[in-house]
Each structure stands twice: as C-alpha cells, then as structure tokens.
Amino acid sequence: MTGEILFLCHRIPFPPDRGDKIRSYHILKRLAEIAPVHVGSFADDDRDMGFATDMQALTKSQCVLKRDRSRAIAGLAGLAKRQPMLVSLFESREMHRWVKRTMRERPIAAVMGYSAQMAHFVPALPPGVRFVMDFVDLDSAKYAAYGAGSGGPMAWINRREGRLLLEFERATARRADLSAFVSEAEAALFRRASGLDAGRVIAIENGVALDYFDPAAASEPVEGISGPLIVFTGQMDYRPNIEAVESFAHHTLPAVRSVHPDACFAIVGRNPVPQVEALKALPGVIVTGSVPDVRGWLAAADVVVAPLRIARGIQNKVLEAMAMARPVVASREAAEGIDASNGKHFLIAADPAEEVEKVAALLADPERAQRLGRAARARMEERYRWSETLKDLPTLLFGQRGDASVRAA
C-alpha cells in the first residue's frame, strides 16, 4: 500500500476524554500505524486548541480550527440553505481550503470522515481514492426522538433537523465507498433507511482501553463518602445525560434511599449545566464537575448507572464501568449495541421502578454485585479490545469493499 490518509473529524481527536473523542482518538492511533495521516478538525474552546501541539506526534500535518459559529447563526444559515443545523454549525471556508490544498499537494489514497457534520468537507475525489464515512451514530434518529419527545417550537426544529439530516446522511452514504456505524443495530437501521446493503453499510464497534480502565491499576481514591455510592459519568452539558441524571435524582434515588438511607448519587462529568448543578440541593446528590481521573469514582462505586432514555450506538460510559469491574444498571437504550447478557454481565432496567429494584438489590447484596462486576470485566477483555474492534481498518480503507463508481462528483 502506498499513499496517505486524510482524516476529518468534528472535534480534535485528542485526548480521549469524552465519548466522541474516545472513538476518534483510537481511530487516529490506528490510522497512524497504517500510513501518514493528515487531520482536519475543530476545537470547541481554548482548552481543546491547546491539545493541537500534543497531537502532532500522531499526524503528518493538521488543521485545527476553533469553532466559533453559534447555534443561532447556524440555525439561520441552515434555514436559508435548507441545510441541517449540525452541518451549518461546522461550516468553514478555511477548512474547505485546507482540505483542497492537502488533496492537491499530498498523495492521499483514502479519506475518512468522522461524524456526519464533516462529510461536506469531502470534495469530489479522483479515481482510486477511497472515501470511508464513519457516521458513528445515526444522528437523524436522535433528533427525530427529540422532536417526538418535546413540544412547541423546539419540537418543530428537532423534527426538521431529523428530516434534513437523514437526507444528508443518505446522500453522503451514496457517494462513499463505505459507511460505518458504531453498532450493528445502528448499521441495520441505516440500511433500512438508505436502501444500501451490508456491503456498503457496516459496523465498526467501539472498544475500551483495558490497560487504563483496569480495576487493578492505581487511581486517586475518593474521599468523604461513607454510605453506598451510585455513580453516573458523562459530559454534563449533553441533553441525554442531563435528562438521565434529572430522572434518576428525582425519581429513582429517593426510593433507593428509603431502603438505603445513606446512599449517595454522584454525577461525575465536565460542564454541568445549571439544572444539573441544581440537583446538589437534593438529599444524597453530589455533582463533581470535571475530575482529573474518572477511574477513582468508578473504583469507589457500589453501582454504576446509565439511565438514558435517548441513546445512540454504544455507550462508552457503560464499557468503561464494566472494564473497571463495576456492576452496571443500564436502560435498554444505553445497553443497546453492547454484546453482553442481561443478568450475567450487567442489568437492564426498563424504567425508574426497575432501576429502584435493581440498584437497591445490588446494594443489599455486595457479593452478587462483585460477581456481576467480575463477569463484566471478563466480557470486556474477550470482546472489546480496541486492537480487535479496529483490526480491519486497513482493509476497509485500502481494500476492495464497496463500489467507487457510484460516488457523486
């Protein structure tokens, strides 16, 4: 194989400190083992911009731009162009210019896009250059769910976004040699929505860094917790996470505390929005904000919960907790796509009433909780190593799957 790789991702794929960046970081590491990689990406803030220099060890060249387009401007631009807001939010003439210059000046043999909002930066490609689009999740389905679950103007906005995104996803997949999703469930959903078959739409599953998320590894202990500890981890300005912790704090935790009065619920994650911060006023609720190392909280947890009602793909938070040998109680939505057995590797709760039952039962039976955690760790070791989930990436990028003749100019 000769040639280089262009990798386009919506957030700088370094370091792996949030869900979408975990996958892109490990893909970047794998790509760098295959061929020289040129990365075009955006930074949300100055903190992310500061990581651009560190990422250079993995890249041949890179363009990292600070994204400064507001949702209001993106929404207006999207309305004018009949364009999804998610795409308009990441519009950049400078990124378009950098991509074209890189394609012109470097021997690019494959282009990989990461997340739907980067697809519009992929230009018409010359013969022989493959285009693999990693959608990760079916974002259009997420916005459709938002629209179905709310009222007023936001319901209309979200339904519109879902429709336009699906059109955009379909068009992108038709010009890509191969489209990937994070789970077979997501891939199958898109095959039905797009009419493309399993030769064009595949699953590239997430993994988990088992050497890092290792219960035997040293981590900073959590101090000051005396009773049973229930933990949720995640980016706390993300709507599904916000709704999950609000539901658990208001509806599940009080019932658990009626049986286990000293139980605490720790919400561990960066950028908690005001409604999450407000949960600290409730008995037994802790809101940590950003922590230097989430492993300490996972190691201290008696139970880890993932009570998401809207979830796409594979939840890294669940894989990480299982890798840390913690007993996990997850919603059906959060468990979907994870190749593990309910009752053996984790517990699935359909609603807050089942969450109460299963969390309280685990807190009352530490030996069962430990057995569940050990089984979870074993499942992660046999099924979710990044080296295994990404092993076919060279073939997907430079192999013969797909039909390049269908790509639109």
Coordinates of C-alpha atoms in Angstrom, one line a residue:
M1 CA 0.0 0.0 0.0
T2 CA 1.2 3.5 -0.9
G3 CA -0.3 6.8 -0.2
E4 CA -1.5 8.8 2.8
I5 CA -4.7 9.3 4.7
L6 CA -6.9 12.3 5.2
F7 CA -8.9 12.1 8.5
L8 CA -11.7 14.7 9.1
C9 CA -13.4 14.9 12.5
H10 CA -15.7 17.4 14.1
R11 CA -13.7 17.6 17.4
I12 CA -10.0 17.4 17.8
P13 CA -9.4 13.6 18.4
F14 CA -7.1 14.2 21.3
P15 CA -7.1 13.5 24.2
P16 CA -9.7 10.7 24.7
D17 CA -11.6 12.5 27.5
R18 CA -15.2 12.4 26.2
G19 CA -17.4 10.0 24.3
D20 CA -17.0 11.1 20.7
K21 CA -13.2 11.9 21.2
I22 CA -12.5 8.4 22.6
R23 CA -13.5 6.7 19.4
S24 CA -11.8 9.3 17.1
Y25 CA -8.6 9.1 19.2
H26 CA -8.3 5.4 18.9
I27 CA -9.1 5.5 15.2
L28 CA -6.4 8.2 14.7
K29 CA -3.9 6.0 16.6
R30 CA -4.7 3.1 14.3
L31 CA -4.6 5.2 11.2
A32 CA -1.1 6.4 12.1
E33 CA 0.1 2.8 12.2
I34 CA -1.2 2.3 8.7
A35 CA 0.1 5.4 6.8
P36 CA 0.9 9.1 7.3
V37 CA -2.2 10.9 8.5
H38 CA -3.4 14.5 7.8
V39 CA -6.0 15.6 10.3
G40 CA -8.6 18.3 9.8
S41 CA -10.7 19.0 12.9
F42 CA -12.3 21.7 15.1
A43 CA -11.8 22.7 18.7
D44 CA -14.7 23.7 20.9
D45 CA -12.6 26.1 23.1
D46 CA -9.2 27.3 24.1
R47 CA -8.6 24.1 26.2
D48 CA -9.1 21.9 23.1
M49 CA -6.9 24.2 21.0
G50 CA -4.1 23.6 23.5
F51 CA -4.0 19.9 22.6
A52 CA -3.2 20.6 18.9
T53 CA 0.5 20.6 19.6
D54 CA 0.4 17.4 21.5
M55 CA -1.5 15.6 18.7
Q56 CA 1.3 16.4 16.2
A57 CA 3.1 13.2 17.3
L58 CA 0.4 11.2 15.5
T59 CA -0.1 13.4 12.4
K60 CA 1.9 14.2 9.2
S61 CA 0.1 17.5 9.1
Q62 CA -3.0 19.0 10.7
C63 CA -5.5 21.9 10.6
V64 CA -7.3 22.5 13.9
L65 CA -9.7 25.4 13.9
K66 CA -11.5 26.9 16.9
R67 CA -15.2 26.7 16.1
D68 CA -16.9 30.0 16.8
R69 CA -20.2 29.7 15.0
S70 CA -23.2 30.0 17.4
R71 CA -26.2 27.7 17.2
A72 CA -28.4 30.8 16.4
I73 CA -26.3 31.7 13.4
A74 CA -26.0 28.1 12.3
G75 CA -29.8 27.7 12.6
L76 CA -30.4 30.8 10.4
A77 CA -27.9 29.7 7.8
G78 CA -29.4 26.3 7.8
L79 CA -32.9 27.7 7.2
A80 CA -31.6 29.8 4.3
K81 CA -29.8 26.9 2.6
R82 CA -32.2 24.1 3.7
Q83 CA -29.2 22.6 5.4
P84 CA -29.1 20.7 8.7
M85 CA -28.1 22.9 11.6
L86 CA -25.5 20.3 12.6
V87 CA -23.8 20.7 9.2
S88 CA -24.1 24.5 9.2
L89 CA -22.6 24.7 12.7
F90 CA -19.4 23.3 11.4
E91 CA -19.2 25.3 8.2
S92 CA -15.7 26.8 7.5
R93 CA -14.1 28.2 4.3
E94 CA -10.7 27.8 5.9
M95 CA -11.3 24.1 6.4
H96 CA -12.5 23.7 2.8
R97 CA -9.4 25.4 1.6
W98 CA -7.1 23.3 3.7
V99 CA -8.7 20.0 2.5
K100 CA -8.4 21.0 -1.1
R101 CA -4.8 22.0 -0.7
T102 CA -4.0 18.8 1.1
M103 CA -5.7 16.7 -1.6
R104 CA -3.7 18.6 -4.2
E105 CA -0.3 18.5 -2.6
R106 CA -0.2 15.2 -0.8
P107 CA -0.5 11.6 -2.2
I108 CA -3.9 11.0 -0.5
A109 CA -5.1 7.4 -1.1
A110 CA -8.0 7.3 1.4
V111 CA -10.3 9.8 3.1
M112 CA -12.1 9.0 6.3
G113 CA -14.8 11.3 7.6
Y114 CA -15.8 11.1 11.3
S115 CA -19.4 12.2 12.2
A116 CA -21.9 13.5 9.7
Q117 CA -21.1 17.2 10.0
M118 CA -17.7 16.6 8.4
A119 CA -19.0 15.0 5.2
H120 CA -19.5 18.3 3.4
F121 CA -15.7 18.9 3.6
V122 CA -15.0 15.8 1.5
P123 CA -14.6 17.1 -2.1
A124 CA -15.1 15.1 -5.4
L125 CA -12.4 12.5 -5.2
P126 CA -10.2 11.4 -8.1
P127 CA -10.4 7.7 -9.2
G128 CA -8.6 5.4 -6.8
V129 CA -9.1 7.5 -3.7
R130 CA -11.5 5.7 -1.3
F131 CA -13.9 7.5 0.9
V132 CA -15.0 5.8 4.2
M133 CA -17.6 7.7 6.2
D134 CA -17.8 6.9 9.9
F135 CA -21.2 8.3 10.9
V136 CA -20.7 6.8 14.4
D137 CA -24.4 7.2 15.3
L138 CA -27.5 7.8 13.2
D139 CA -27.8 11.4 14.3
S140 CA -31.1 11.9 12.3
A141 CA -32.8 9.3 14.5
K142 CA -31.6 11.2 17.7
Y143 CA -33.1 14.5 16.5
A144 CA -36.3 12.7 15.5
A145 CA -36.6 11.3 19.0
Y146 CA -36.0 14.8 20.4
G147 CA -38.8 16.1 18.2
A148 CA -41.2 13.3 19.3
G149 CA -40.4 13.9 23.0
S150 CA -40.9 17.7 23.2
G151 CA -43.5 20.3 22.3
G152 CA -43.6 23.9 21.0
P153 CA -41.1 25.4 18.5
M154 CA -38.3 23.1 19.6
A155 CA -40.3 20.1 18.5
W156 CA -40.6 21.5 15.0
I157 CA -36.9 22.4 14.9
N158 CA -35.8 19.0 16.0
R159 CA -38.2 17.2 13.6
R160 CA -36.9 19.4 10.8
E161 CA -33.3 18.6 11.8
G162 CA -34.1 14.9 11.8
R163 CA -35.5 15.0 8.3
L164 CA -32.7 17.1 6.8
L165 CA -30.0 15.1 8.5
L166 CA -31.5 11.9 7.1
E167 CA -31.4 13.3 3.6
F168 CA -27.8 14.4 4.1
E169 CA -26.8 11.0 5.6
R170 CA -28.3 9.2 2.7
A171 CA -26.6 11.5 0.1
T172 CA -23.3 11.1 1.9
A173 CA -23.6 7.3 2.0
R174 CA -24.4 7.1 -1.7
R175 CA -21.1 8.8 -2.6
A176 CA -19.0 7.0 0.0
D177 CA -17.3 3.7 -0.8
L178 CA -18.2 2.5 2.7
S179 CA -20.3 3.9 5.6
A180 CA -19.7 2.8 9.2
F181 CA -21.7 2.9 12.4
V182 CA -20.8 2.2 16.0
S183 CA -23.0 -0.9 16.3
E184 CA -24.8 -3.4 14.1
A185 CA -28.1 -2.1 15.4
E186 CA -27.3 1.4 14.1
A187 CA -25.9 0.0 10.8
A188 CA -29.1 -2.1 10.3
L189 CA -31.3 0.9 11.0
F190 CA -29.5 2.9 8.4
R191 CA -29.5 0.1 5.8
R192 CA -33.3 0.2 6.1
A193 CA -33.4 4.0 5.9
S194 CA -31.0 4.3 2.9
G195 CA -31.6 1.1 0.9
L196 CA -27.9 0.3 0.9
D197 CA -26.8 -3.2 1.7
A198 CA -24.3 -4.8 4.1
G199 CA -21.5 -4.4 1.5
R200 CA -21.9 -0.6 1.8
V201 CA -23.0 -0.1 5.4
I202 CA -21.1 -1.8 8.2
A203 CA -20.5 -1.7 11.9
I204 CA -17.1 -0.7 13.4
E205 CA -17.7 -1.1 17.1
N206 CA -16.2 0.9 19.9
G207 CA -13.6 -0.7 22.3
V208 CA -12.4 0.2 25.7
A209 CA -8.8 1.0 26.9
L210 CA -8.5 -2.1 29.1
D211 CA -5.0 -1.2 30.4
Y212 CA -6.3 2.2 31.6
F213 CA -9.7 1.2 32.8
D214 CA -8.3 -1.6 34.9
P215 CA -9.5 -2.2 38.5
A216 CA -6.0 -3.4 39.4
A217 CA -4.4 -0.1 38.3
A218 CA -3.8 2.6 40.8
S219 CA -6.2 5.5 40.8
E220 CA -6.8 8.5 43.0
P221 CA -9.2 7.4 45.8
V222 CA -12.4 9.3 46.5
E223 CA -12.6 10.7 50.0
G224 CA -15.5 11.6 52.2
I225 CA -18.1 9.0 51.1
S226 CA -19.4 6.9 53.9
G227 CA -22.6 5.2 52.5
P228 CA -23.3 3.2 49.4
L229 CA -22.2 5.1 46.3
I230 CA -24.1 5.2 43.0
V231 CA -22.2 6.8 40.1
F232 CA -23.1 8.3 36.7
T233 CA -20.4 9.5 34.4
G234 CA -20.6 11.7 31.3
Q235 CA -20.4 15.1 29.6
M236 CA -22.9 17.1 31.6
D237 CA -23.9 19.6 29.0
Y238 CA -25.3 16.9 26.7
R239 CA -29.1 16.6 26.7
P240 CA -29.5 12.8 27.1
N241 CA -27.1 12.8 30.1
I242 CA -28.9 15.8 31.6
E243 CA -32.3 14.2 31.3
A244 CA -30.9 10.9 32.6
V245 CA -29.5 12.3 35.9
E246 CA -32.5 14.5 36.5
S247 CA -34.8 11.5 36.2
F248 CA -32.6 9.4 38.5
A249 CA -32.1 12.1 41.1
H250 CA -35.8 13.0 41.3
H251 CA -37.5 9.6 40.8
T252 CA -35.1 6.7 41.5
L253 CA -32.7 7.9 44.2
P254 CA -35.4 8.9 46.8
A255 CA -36.9 5.3 46.5
V256 CA -33.4 3.8 46.8
R257 CA -32.7 5.9 49.9
S258 CA -35.9 4.7 51.5
V259 CA -34.2 1.3 51.7
H260 CA -30.6 2.5 51.9
P261 CA -30.8 5.9 53.7
D262 CA -27.1 6.7 53.4
A263 CA -26.9 6.1 49.6
C264 CA -25.3 8.8 47.5
F265 CA -25.6 9.6 43.8
A266 CA -22.5 11.1 42.3
I267 CA -22.9 12.9 38.9
V268 CA -19.3 12.9 37.6
G269 CA -18.5 14.9 34.4
R270 CA -17.4 18.1 32.8
N271 CA -19.5 21.2 32.2
P272 CA -22.6 20.6 34.4
V273 CA -25.4 22.9 33.2
P274 CA -27.4 24.9 35.8
Q275 CA -30.2 22.3 36.0
V276 CA -27.6 19.7 36.8
E277 CA -25.9 21.9 39.4
A278 CA -29.3 22.4 41.0
L279 CA -29.6 18.7 41.8
K280 CA -27.0 19.2 44.5
A281 CA -29.8 20.6 46.6
L282 CA -31.4 17.2 46.7
P283 CA -30.6 14.8 49.6
G284 CA -27.7 12.4 48.7
V285 CA -26.8 14.0 45.3
I286 CA -23.2 15.0 44.5
V287 CA -22.2 17.0 41.4
T288 CA -18.5 16.9 40.9
G289 CA -17.9 18.8 37.7
S290 CA -14.7 18.0 35.9
V291 CA -12.4 15.5 37.6
P292 CA -8.8 14.7 36.8
D293 CA -9.4 11.0 36.7
V294 CA -12.8 9.3 36.5
R295 CA -11.4 5.9 37.4
G296 CA -11.3 6.9 41.1
W297 CA -15.1 7.5 41.1
L298 CA -15.7 4.3 39.2
A299 CA -13.5 2.3 41.5
A300 CA -15.4 3.7 44.5
A301 CA -18.8 3.0 43.1
D302 CA -21.0 0.3 44.5
V303 CA -23.2 0.6 41.4
V304 CA -22.8 2.5 38.2
V305 CA -26.0 3.6 36.4
A306 CA -26.7 4.6 32.8
P307 CA -30.4 5.6 32.8
L308 CA -30.5 7.2 29.4
R309 CA -33.8 7.4 27.6
I310 CA -32.3 8.7 24.3
A311 CA -29.1 7.0 23.3
R312 CA -27.4 6.1 20.1
G313 CA -24.8 3.5 19.3
I314 CA -22.6 2.1 22.1
Q315 CA -22.2 4.0 25.4
N316 CA -18.5 4.4 26.3
K317 CA -19.6 5.1 29.9
V318 CA -21.0 1.6 30.1
L319 CA -18.0 -0.1 28.6
E320 CA -15.6 1.8 30.9
A321 CA -17.6 0.9 34.1
M322 CA -17.7 -2.7 33.0
A323 CA -14.0 -2.7 32.3
M324 CA -13.5 -1.4 35.9
A325 CA -15.4 -4.5 37.1
R326 CA -18.3 -2.4 38.4
P327 CA -21.9 -3.7 38.5
V328 CA -23.9 -1.6 35.9
V329 CA -27.6 -0.9 35.8
A330 CA -28.4 0.5 32.4
S331 CA -31.6 1.4 30.5
R332 CA -32.5 -0.6 27.4
E333 CA -31.4 2.4 25.3
A334 CA -28.0 2.6 26.9
A335 CA -27.4 -1.2 26.7
E336 CA -28.4 -1.5 23.1
G337 CA -25.5 -2.4 20.8
I338 CA -23.3 -3.9 23.7
D339 CA -22.6 -7.5 23.2
A340 CA -23.3 -8.6 26.8
S341 CA -26.0 -10.5 28.6
N342 CA -28.6 -9.0 30.9
G343 CA -28.3 -10.6 34.3
K344 CA -24.8 -12.0 33.6
H345 CA -22.7 -9.0 32.6
F346 CA -24.9 -6.1 33.5
L347 CA -28.5 -5.4 34.5
I348 CA -31.1 -3.7 32.3
A349 CA -33.9 -1.6 33.8
A350 CA -36.8 -0.5 31.6
D351 CA -37.9 2.4 33.8
P352 CA -37.3 4.1 37.1
A353 CA -39.3 1.5 39.0
E354 CA -37.0 -1.2 37.7
E355 CA -33.9 1.0 38.4
V356 CA -35.0 1.2 42.1
E357 CA -35.5 -2.5 42.3
K358 CA -32.2 -3.5 40.7
V359 CA -30.0 -0.8 42.3
A360 CA -31.4 -1.5 45.7
A361 CA -30.9 -5.2 45.3
L362 CA -27.3 -4.8 44.3
L363 CA -26.6 -2.5 47.3
A364 CA -28.1 -5.2 49.6
D365 CA -26.0 -8.0 48.1
P366 CA -22.4 -6.9 47.7
E367 CA -21.3 -10.4 46.8
R368 CA -23.7 -10.6 43.8
A369 CA -22.6 -7.1 42.8
Q370 CA -18.9 -8.2 42.8
R371 CA -19.7 -11.3 40.7
L372 CA -21.5 -9.1 38.2
G373 CA -18.6 -6.8 38.1
R374 CA -16.1 -9.6 37.5
A375 CA -18.2 -11.0 34.7
A376 CA -18.4 -7.5 33.2
R377 CA -14.6 -7.2 33.2
A378 CA -14.2 -10.6 31.6
R379 CA -16.6 -9.7 28.9
M380 CA -14.8 -6.5 28.1
E381 CA -11.5 -8.4 27.9
E382 CA -12.8 -11.0 25.5
R383 CA -14.9 -8.7 23.3
Y384 CA -14.0 -5.0 23.4
R385 CA -10.3 -4.5 22.9
W386 CA -9.6 -1.6 20.6
S387 CA -6.9 -3.7 18.8
E388 CA -9.7 -6.2 17.9
T389 CA -12.5 -3.7 17.0
L390 CA -10.2 -1.7 14.7
K391 CA -8.2 -4.6 13.2
D392 CA -9.9 -4.4 9.8
L393 CA -9.4 -0.7 9.3
P394 CA -6.5 -1.1 6.8
T395 CA -8.7 -3.4 4.6
L396 CA -11.7 -1.1 4.8
L397 CA -9.6 2.0 3.8
F398 CA -7.5 0.4 1.1
G399 CA -9.3 -2.9 0.2
Q400 CA -11.9 -3.6 -2.4
R401 CA -15.2 -3.4 -0.5
G402 CA -17.8 -1.1 -1.9
D403 CA -18.1 0.3 -5.4
A404 CA -16.3 3.5 -6.1
S405 CA -18.2 4.0 -9.4
V406 CA -21.3 5.2 -7.5
R407 CA -19.6 8.2 -6.0
A408 CA -21.1 11.5 -7.0
A409 CA -18.9 14.3 -8.2

